[in-house]
PDB file of C-alpha atoms in Angstrom:
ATOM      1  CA  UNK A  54       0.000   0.000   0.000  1.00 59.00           C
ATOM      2  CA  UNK A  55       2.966   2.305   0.571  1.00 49.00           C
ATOM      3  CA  UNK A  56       4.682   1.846  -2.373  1.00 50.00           C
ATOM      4  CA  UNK A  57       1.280   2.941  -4.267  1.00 48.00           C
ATOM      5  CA  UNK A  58       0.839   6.020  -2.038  1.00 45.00           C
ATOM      6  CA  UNK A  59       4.166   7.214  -3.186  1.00 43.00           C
ATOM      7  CA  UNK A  60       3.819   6.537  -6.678  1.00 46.00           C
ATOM      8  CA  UNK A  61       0.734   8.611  -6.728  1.00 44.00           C
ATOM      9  CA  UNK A  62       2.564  11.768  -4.715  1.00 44.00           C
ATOM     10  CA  UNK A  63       5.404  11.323  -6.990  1.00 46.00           C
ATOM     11  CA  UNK A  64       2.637  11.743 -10.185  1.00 49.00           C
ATOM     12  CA  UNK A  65       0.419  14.341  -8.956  1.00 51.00           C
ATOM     13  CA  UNK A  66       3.239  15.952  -7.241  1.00 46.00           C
ATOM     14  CA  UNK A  67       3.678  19.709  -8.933  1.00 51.00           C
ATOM     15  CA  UNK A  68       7.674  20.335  -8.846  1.00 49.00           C
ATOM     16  CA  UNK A  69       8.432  23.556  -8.326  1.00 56.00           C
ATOM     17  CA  UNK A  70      10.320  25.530 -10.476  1.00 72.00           C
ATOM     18  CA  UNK A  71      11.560  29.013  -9.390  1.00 78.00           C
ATOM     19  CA  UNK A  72      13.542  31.012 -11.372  1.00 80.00           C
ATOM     20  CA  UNK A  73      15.847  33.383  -9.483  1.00 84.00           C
ATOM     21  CA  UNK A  74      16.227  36.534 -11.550  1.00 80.00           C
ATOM     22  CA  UNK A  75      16.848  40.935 -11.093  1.00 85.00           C
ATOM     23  CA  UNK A  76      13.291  41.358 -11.895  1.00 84.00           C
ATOM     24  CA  UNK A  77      13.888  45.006 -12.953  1.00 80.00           C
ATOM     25  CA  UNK A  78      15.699  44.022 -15.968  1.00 83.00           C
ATOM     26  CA  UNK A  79      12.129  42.283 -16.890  1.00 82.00           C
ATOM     27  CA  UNK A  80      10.539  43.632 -20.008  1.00 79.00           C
ATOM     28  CA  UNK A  81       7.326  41.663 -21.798  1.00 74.00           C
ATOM     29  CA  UNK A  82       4.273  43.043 -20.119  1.00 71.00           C
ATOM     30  CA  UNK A  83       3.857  39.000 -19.355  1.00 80.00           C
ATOM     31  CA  UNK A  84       6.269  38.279 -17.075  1.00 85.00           C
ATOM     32  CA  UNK A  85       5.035  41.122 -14.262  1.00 87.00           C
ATOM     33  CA  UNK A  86       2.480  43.231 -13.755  1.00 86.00           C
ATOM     34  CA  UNK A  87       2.441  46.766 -13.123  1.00 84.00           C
ATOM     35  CA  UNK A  88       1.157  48.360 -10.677  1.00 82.00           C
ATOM     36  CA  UNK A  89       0.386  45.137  -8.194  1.00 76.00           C
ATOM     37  CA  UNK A  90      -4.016  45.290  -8.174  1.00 74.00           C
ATOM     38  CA  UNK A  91      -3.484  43.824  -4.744  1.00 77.00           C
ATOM     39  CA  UNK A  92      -2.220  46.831  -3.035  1.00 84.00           C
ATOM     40  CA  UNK A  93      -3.846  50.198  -3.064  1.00 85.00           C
ATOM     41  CA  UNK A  94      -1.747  52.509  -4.858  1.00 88.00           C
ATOM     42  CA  UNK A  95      -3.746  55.067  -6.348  1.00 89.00           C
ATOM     43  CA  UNK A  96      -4.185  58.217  -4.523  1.00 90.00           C
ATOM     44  CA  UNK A  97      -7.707  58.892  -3.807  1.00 90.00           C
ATOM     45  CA  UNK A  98      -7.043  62.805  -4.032  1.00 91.00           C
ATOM     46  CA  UNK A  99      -5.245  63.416  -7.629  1.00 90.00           C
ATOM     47  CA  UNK A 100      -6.799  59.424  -8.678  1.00 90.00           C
ATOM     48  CA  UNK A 101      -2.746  58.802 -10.204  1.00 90.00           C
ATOM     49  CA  UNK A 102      -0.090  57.065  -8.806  1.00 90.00           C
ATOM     50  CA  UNK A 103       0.699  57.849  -5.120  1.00 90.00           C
ATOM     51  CA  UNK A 104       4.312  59.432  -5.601  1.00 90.00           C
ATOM     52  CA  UNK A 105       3.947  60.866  -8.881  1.00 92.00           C
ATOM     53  CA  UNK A 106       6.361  63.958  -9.315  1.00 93.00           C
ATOM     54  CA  UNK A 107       6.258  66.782 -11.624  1.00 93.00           C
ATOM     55  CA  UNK A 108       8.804  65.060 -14.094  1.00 94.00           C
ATOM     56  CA  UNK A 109       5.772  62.181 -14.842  1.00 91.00           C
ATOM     57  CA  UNK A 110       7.310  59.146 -12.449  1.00 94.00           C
ATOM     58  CA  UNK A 111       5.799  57.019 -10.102  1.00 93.00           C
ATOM     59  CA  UNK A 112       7.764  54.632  -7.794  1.00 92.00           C
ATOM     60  CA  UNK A 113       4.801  51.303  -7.759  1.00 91.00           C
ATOM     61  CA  UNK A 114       5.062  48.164  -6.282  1.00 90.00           C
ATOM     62  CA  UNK A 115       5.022  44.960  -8.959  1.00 89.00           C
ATOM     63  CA  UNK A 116       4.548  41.148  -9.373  1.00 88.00           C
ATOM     64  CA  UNK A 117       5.965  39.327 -11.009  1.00 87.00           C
ATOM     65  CA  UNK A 118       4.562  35.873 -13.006  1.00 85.00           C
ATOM     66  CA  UNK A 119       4.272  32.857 -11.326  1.00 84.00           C
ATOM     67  CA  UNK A 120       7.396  30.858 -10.778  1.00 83.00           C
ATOM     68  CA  UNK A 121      10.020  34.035 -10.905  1.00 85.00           C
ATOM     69  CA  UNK A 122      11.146  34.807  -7.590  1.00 87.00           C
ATOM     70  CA  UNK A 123      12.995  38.471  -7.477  1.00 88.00           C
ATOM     71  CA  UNK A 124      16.240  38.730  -6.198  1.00 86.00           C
ATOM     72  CA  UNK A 125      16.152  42.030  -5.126  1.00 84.00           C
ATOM     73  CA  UNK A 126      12.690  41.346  -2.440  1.00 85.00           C
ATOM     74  CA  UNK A 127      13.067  37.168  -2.140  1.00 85.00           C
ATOM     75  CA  UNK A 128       9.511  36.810  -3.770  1.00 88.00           C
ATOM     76  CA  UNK A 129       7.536  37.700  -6.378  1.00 86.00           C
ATOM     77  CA  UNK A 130       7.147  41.517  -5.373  1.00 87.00           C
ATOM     78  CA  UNK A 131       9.726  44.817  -6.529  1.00 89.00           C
ATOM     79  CA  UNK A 132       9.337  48.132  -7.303  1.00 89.00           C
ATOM     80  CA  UNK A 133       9.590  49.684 -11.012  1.00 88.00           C
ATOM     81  CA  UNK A 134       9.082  52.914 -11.801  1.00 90.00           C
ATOM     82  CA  UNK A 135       6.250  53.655 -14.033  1.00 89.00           C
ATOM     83  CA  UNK A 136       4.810  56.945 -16.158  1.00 90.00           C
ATOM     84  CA  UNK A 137       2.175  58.777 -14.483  1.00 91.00           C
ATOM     85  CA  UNK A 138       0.166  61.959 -15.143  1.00 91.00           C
ATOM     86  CA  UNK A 139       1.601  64.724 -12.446  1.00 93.00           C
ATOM     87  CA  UNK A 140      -1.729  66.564 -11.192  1.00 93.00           C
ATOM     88  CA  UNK A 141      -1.894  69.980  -8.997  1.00 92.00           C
ATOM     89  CA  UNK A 142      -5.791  69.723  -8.487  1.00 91.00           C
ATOM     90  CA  UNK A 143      -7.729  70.860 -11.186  1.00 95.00           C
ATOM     91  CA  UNK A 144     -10.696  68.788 -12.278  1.00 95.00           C
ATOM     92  CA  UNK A 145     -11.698  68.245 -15.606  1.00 95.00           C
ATOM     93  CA  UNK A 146     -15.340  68.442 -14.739  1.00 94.00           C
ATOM     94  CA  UNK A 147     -15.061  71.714 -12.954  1.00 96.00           C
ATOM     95  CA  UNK A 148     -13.214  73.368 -15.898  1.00 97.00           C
ATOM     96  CA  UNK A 149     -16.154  72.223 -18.313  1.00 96.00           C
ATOM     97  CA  UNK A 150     -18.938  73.433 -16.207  1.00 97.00           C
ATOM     98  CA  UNK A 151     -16.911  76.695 -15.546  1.00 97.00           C
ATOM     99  CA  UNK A 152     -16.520  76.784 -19.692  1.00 96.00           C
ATOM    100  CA  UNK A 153     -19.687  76.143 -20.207  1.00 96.00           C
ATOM    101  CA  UNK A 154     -22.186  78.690 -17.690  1.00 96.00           C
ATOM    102  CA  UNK A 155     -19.307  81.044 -17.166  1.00 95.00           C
ATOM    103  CA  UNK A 156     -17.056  80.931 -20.439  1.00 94.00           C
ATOM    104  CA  UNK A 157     -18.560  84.173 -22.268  1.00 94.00           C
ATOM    105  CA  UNK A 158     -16.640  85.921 -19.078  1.00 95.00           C
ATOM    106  CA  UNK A 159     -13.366  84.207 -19.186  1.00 94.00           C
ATOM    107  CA  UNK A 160     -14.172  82.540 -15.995  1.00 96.00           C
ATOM    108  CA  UNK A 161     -12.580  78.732 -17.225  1.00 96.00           C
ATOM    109  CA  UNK A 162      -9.326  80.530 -18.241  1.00 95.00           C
ATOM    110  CA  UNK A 163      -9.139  82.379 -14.916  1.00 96.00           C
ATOM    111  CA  UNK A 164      -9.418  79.084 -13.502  1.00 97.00           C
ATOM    112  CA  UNK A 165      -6.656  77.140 -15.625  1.00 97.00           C
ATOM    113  CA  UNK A 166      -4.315  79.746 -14.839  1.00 96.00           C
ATOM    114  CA  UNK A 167      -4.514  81.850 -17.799  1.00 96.00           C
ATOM    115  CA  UNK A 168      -5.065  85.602 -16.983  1.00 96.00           C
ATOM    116  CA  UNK A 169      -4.522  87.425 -20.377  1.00 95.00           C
ATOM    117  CA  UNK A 170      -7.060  85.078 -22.455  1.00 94.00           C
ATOM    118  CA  UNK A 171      -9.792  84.897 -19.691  1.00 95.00           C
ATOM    119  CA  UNK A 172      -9.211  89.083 -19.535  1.00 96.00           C
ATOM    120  CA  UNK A 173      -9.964  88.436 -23.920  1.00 95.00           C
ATOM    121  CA  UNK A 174     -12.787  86.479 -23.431  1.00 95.00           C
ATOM    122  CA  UNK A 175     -14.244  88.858 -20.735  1.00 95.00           C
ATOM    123  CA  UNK A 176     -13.746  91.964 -23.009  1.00 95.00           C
ATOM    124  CA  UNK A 177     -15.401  90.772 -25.943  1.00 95.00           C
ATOM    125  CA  UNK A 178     -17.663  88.421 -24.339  1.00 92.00           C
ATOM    126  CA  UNK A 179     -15.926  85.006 -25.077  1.00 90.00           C
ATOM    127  CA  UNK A 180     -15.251  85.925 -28.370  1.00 89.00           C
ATOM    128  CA  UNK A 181     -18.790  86.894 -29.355  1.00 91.00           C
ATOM    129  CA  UNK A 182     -19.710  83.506 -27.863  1.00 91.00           C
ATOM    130  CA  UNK A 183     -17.515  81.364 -30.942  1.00 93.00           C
ATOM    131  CA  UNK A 184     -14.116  81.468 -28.647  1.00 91.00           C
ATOM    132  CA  UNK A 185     -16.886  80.335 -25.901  1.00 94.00           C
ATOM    133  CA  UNK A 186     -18.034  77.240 -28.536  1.00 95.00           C
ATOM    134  CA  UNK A 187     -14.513  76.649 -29.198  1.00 95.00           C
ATOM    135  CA  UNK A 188     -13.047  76.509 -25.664  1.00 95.00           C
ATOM    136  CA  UNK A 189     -15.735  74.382 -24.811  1.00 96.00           C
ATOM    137  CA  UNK A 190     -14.085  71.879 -27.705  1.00 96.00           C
ATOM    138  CA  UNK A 191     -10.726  72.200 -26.728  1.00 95.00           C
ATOM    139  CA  UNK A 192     -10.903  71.822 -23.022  1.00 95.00           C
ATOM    140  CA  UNK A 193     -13.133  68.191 -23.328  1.00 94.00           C
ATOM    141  CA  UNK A 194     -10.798  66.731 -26.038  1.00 93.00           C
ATOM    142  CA  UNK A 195      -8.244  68.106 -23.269  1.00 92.00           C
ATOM    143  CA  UNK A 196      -6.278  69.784 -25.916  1.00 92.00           C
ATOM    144  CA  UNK A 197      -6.248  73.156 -23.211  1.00 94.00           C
ATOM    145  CA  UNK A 198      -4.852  72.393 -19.984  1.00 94.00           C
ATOM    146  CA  UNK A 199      -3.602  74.417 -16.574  1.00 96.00           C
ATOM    147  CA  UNK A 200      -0.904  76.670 -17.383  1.00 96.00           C
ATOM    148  CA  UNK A 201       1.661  75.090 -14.763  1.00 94.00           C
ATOM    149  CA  UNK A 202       1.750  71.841 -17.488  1.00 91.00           C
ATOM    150  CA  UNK A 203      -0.290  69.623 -14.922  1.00 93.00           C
ATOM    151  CA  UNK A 204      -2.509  67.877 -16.225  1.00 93.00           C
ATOM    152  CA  UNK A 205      -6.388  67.223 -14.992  1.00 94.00           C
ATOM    153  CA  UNK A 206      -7.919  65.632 -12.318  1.00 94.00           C
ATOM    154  CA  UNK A 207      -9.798  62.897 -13.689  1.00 93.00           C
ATOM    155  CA  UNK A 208     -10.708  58.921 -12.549  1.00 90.00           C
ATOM    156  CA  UNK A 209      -7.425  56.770 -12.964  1.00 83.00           C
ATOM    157  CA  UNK A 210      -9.991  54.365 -15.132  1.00 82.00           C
ATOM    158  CA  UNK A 211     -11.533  57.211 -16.515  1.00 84.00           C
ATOM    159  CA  UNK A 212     -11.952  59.291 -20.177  1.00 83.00           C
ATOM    160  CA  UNK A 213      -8.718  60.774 -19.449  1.00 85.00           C
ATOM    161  CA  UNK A 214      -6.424  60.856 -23.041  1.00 86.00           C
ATOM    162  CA  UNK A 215      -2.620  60.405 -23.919  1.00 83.00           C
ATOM    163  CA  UNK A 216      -1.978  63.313 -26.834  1.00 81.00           C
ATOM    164  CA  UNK A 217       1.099  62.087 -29.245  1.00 82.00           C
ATOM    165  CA  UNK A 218       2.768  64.521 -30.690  1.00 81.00           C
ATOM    166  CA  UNK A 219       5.054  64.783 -33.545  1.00 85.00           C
ATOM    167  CA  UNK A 220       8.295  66.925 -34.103  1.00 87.00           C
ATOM    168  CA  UNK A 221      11.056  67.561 -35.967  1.00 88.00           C
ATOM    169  CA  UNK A 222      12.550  64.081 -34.688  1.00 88.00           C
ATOM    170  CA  UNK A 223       9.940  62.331 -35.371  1.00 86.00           C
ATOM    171  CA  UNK A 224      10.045  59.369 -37.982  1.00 85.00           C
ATOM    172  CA  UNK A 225       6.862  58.232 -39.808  1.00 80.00           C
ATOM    173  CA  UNK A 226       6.410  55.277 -42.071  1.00 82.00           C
ATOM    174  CA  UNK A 227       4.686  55.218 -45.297  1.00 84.00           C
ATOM    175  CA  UNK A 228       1.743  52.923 -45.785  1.00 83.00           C
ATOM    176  CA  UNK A 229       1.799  50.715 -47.977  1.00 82.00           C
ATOM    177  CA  UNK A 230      -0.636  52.104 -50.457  1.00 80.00           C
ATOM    178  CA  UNK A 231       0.401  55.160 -50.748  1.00 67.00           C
TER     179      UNK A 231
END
């Protein structure tokens, strides 16, 4: 009888295979996950990454896939650091209700920190109500945002947007049909 128990633990047995590696030189999106769901680190105030600075950088806790143990920690846990969107408390959602009942006065540009356009829109009464119209536009496609380069206040799961650019540096690839 024994004998039979131990064949079975040796067959249903699962081995264990850990992999010891520096889990911050891990790159595929498949072998960790960033930031760890288990722990809270969103801040409930500026709903980004607790500790993000002005430079767009936020210090998270990750974990790694199954069967890679970190060397840095001794499990599956590090830290990585991670882009972020640097906030200094203005709310999307304030800015378009100020644009909207109050933006034939200026009252939304006063509010993002631009002085000399909401003075404009005051004078001539948002732009004869067209600059209002326009504003309106810019600031929900969050083209227009506070003057100190923040950017909004807005749910971390929310209809907040990434805006990519292009420069002089940038390189673009024809299509194929064209």
């Amino acid at each position: 009888m024994f004998p039979v128990l131990l064949l079975l633990l040796f067959f249903f047995a699962k081995g264990t295979n850990q992999i010891n590696l520096d889990c911050n030189e891990l790159q595929m999106m498949g072998q960790f996950m960033c930031p760890d769901p288990a722990r809270g680190q969103i801040d409930p105030k500026t709903q980004q990454l607790a500790g993000c600075t002005k430079e767009g950088r936020a210090r998270v806790w990750c974990i790694a896939a199954t069967e890679i143990n970190c060397t840095e920690t001794g499990n599956a846990t590090f830290t990585r650091e991670v882009p972020c969107k640097w906030t200094n408390g203005y709310h999307l959602d304030t800015t378009l209700l100020l644009s909207v009942f109050l933006g034939m006065f200026g009252v939304d540009r006063f509010y993002l920190g631009y002085p000399g356009i909401g003075l404009l829109k005051f004078c001539t009464l948002g732009g004869m109500f067209l600059g209002q119209l326009i504003d309106i536009v810019l600031i929900a496609l969050q083209v227009v945002g506070p003057a100190d380069g923040s950017a909004y206040v807005i749910p971390y799961y929310g209809a907040g947007i990434h805006i990519v650019r292009s420069d002089n540096t940038t390189y673009r690839l024809p299509r194929d049909d064209w």
